[in-house]
């Protein structure tokens, strides 16, 4: 409204017009995200009346809500990006940090969306690596391409890590009481999220890879395809190398403390040995790496597609000015 009715010529000149109103592109995207969130509320109410209460993340109305939240974050990314891309060299670093922060918030929302596939108990399953390979490279590649920090993908992953750690350590400080059946254990404090995924390691690997500058000439047309192919291998190999053993630690007695918040479950979780086992368990306590590695390899083509889309998206974002 300010840009439309009271904006300066400069503000109006770097805005986007829609239905007679003018605003930065990121503001329009965020507005569309809010409409999606508002739409999800009556949809969710109808869903519960028709099918009963649920605590799943990926029910249809929850997906509409989550997409709306992520769209708002994309709007914030575009706002920060337009400021970064318009700024002069001496003013770029704070705006580049703001862009990395907005990207980290979006990364956190993506992690929330796949919570049901990313518990530490799931992290020896091929499905976990397939889901993460399809989800995260698009964000990391795009931030690495469009960000102006020295290590943009790493900075984005650190923002995500810091945000989740802050929630993990702060939420249990507040009292809470279970109010929705089934209640299988007494909970007196707000439940923390799981320890963040170690995305900072593959993000650093992608930064190292993307620091290579594209050359001129015919070869440069294929550079992004090459980067996506190599980056897919880098992402899957590095994530597997760190997340596989770390998952074993998170299920061990060593993680049952305030810092790691291991074995901290909500009130609806039944007590039992299953909470410290890999799913599905076997006689050895979980699938071995040699048994799982061939199936984990199927995550590489998923990471390639996600990474190539991320580079395409990142190339477009380098040109955002409005």
Short mmCIF file of N, CA and C in Angstrom, two decimals, residues 44-52:
data_model
loop_
_atom_site.label_atom_id
_atom_site.label_comp_id
_atom_site.label_asym_id
_atom_site.label_seq_id
_atom_site.Cartn_x
_atom_site.Cartn_y
_atom_site.Cartn_z
N UNK A 44 -8.46 -27.55 6.72
CA UNK A 44 -8.03 -28.43 7.81
C UNK A 44 -9.20 -28.74 8.74
N UNK A 45 -10.04 -27.73 9.01
CA UNK A 45 -11.20 -27.95 9.86
C UNK A 45 -12.15 -28.96 9.23
N UNK A 46 -12.40 -28.82 7.94
CA UNK A 46 -13.25 -29.80 7.24
C UNK A 46 -12.62 -31.18 7.28
N UNK A 47 -11.30 -31.25 7.08
CA UNK A 47 -10.59 -32.54 7.06
C UNK A 47 -10.77 -33.27 8.39
N UNK A 48 -10.63 -32.52 9.51
CA UNK A 48 -10.77 -33.14 10.82
C UNK A 48 -12.21 -33.58 11.07
N UNK A 49 -13.16 -32.80 10.63
CA UNK A 49 -14.57 -33.19 10.80
C UNK A 49 -14.91 -34.43 9.98
N UNK A 50 -14.24 -34.56 8.82
CA UNK A 50 -14.54 -35.70 7.95
C UNK A 50 -13.78 -36.95 8.35
N UNK A 51 -12.53 -36.80 8.78
CA UNK A 51 -11.66 -37.96 8.99
C UNK A 51 -11.12 -38.09 10.41
N UNK A 52 -11.46 -37.15 11.29
CA UNK A 52 -10.98 -37.22 12.66
C UNK A 52 -9.68 -36.46 12.85
#
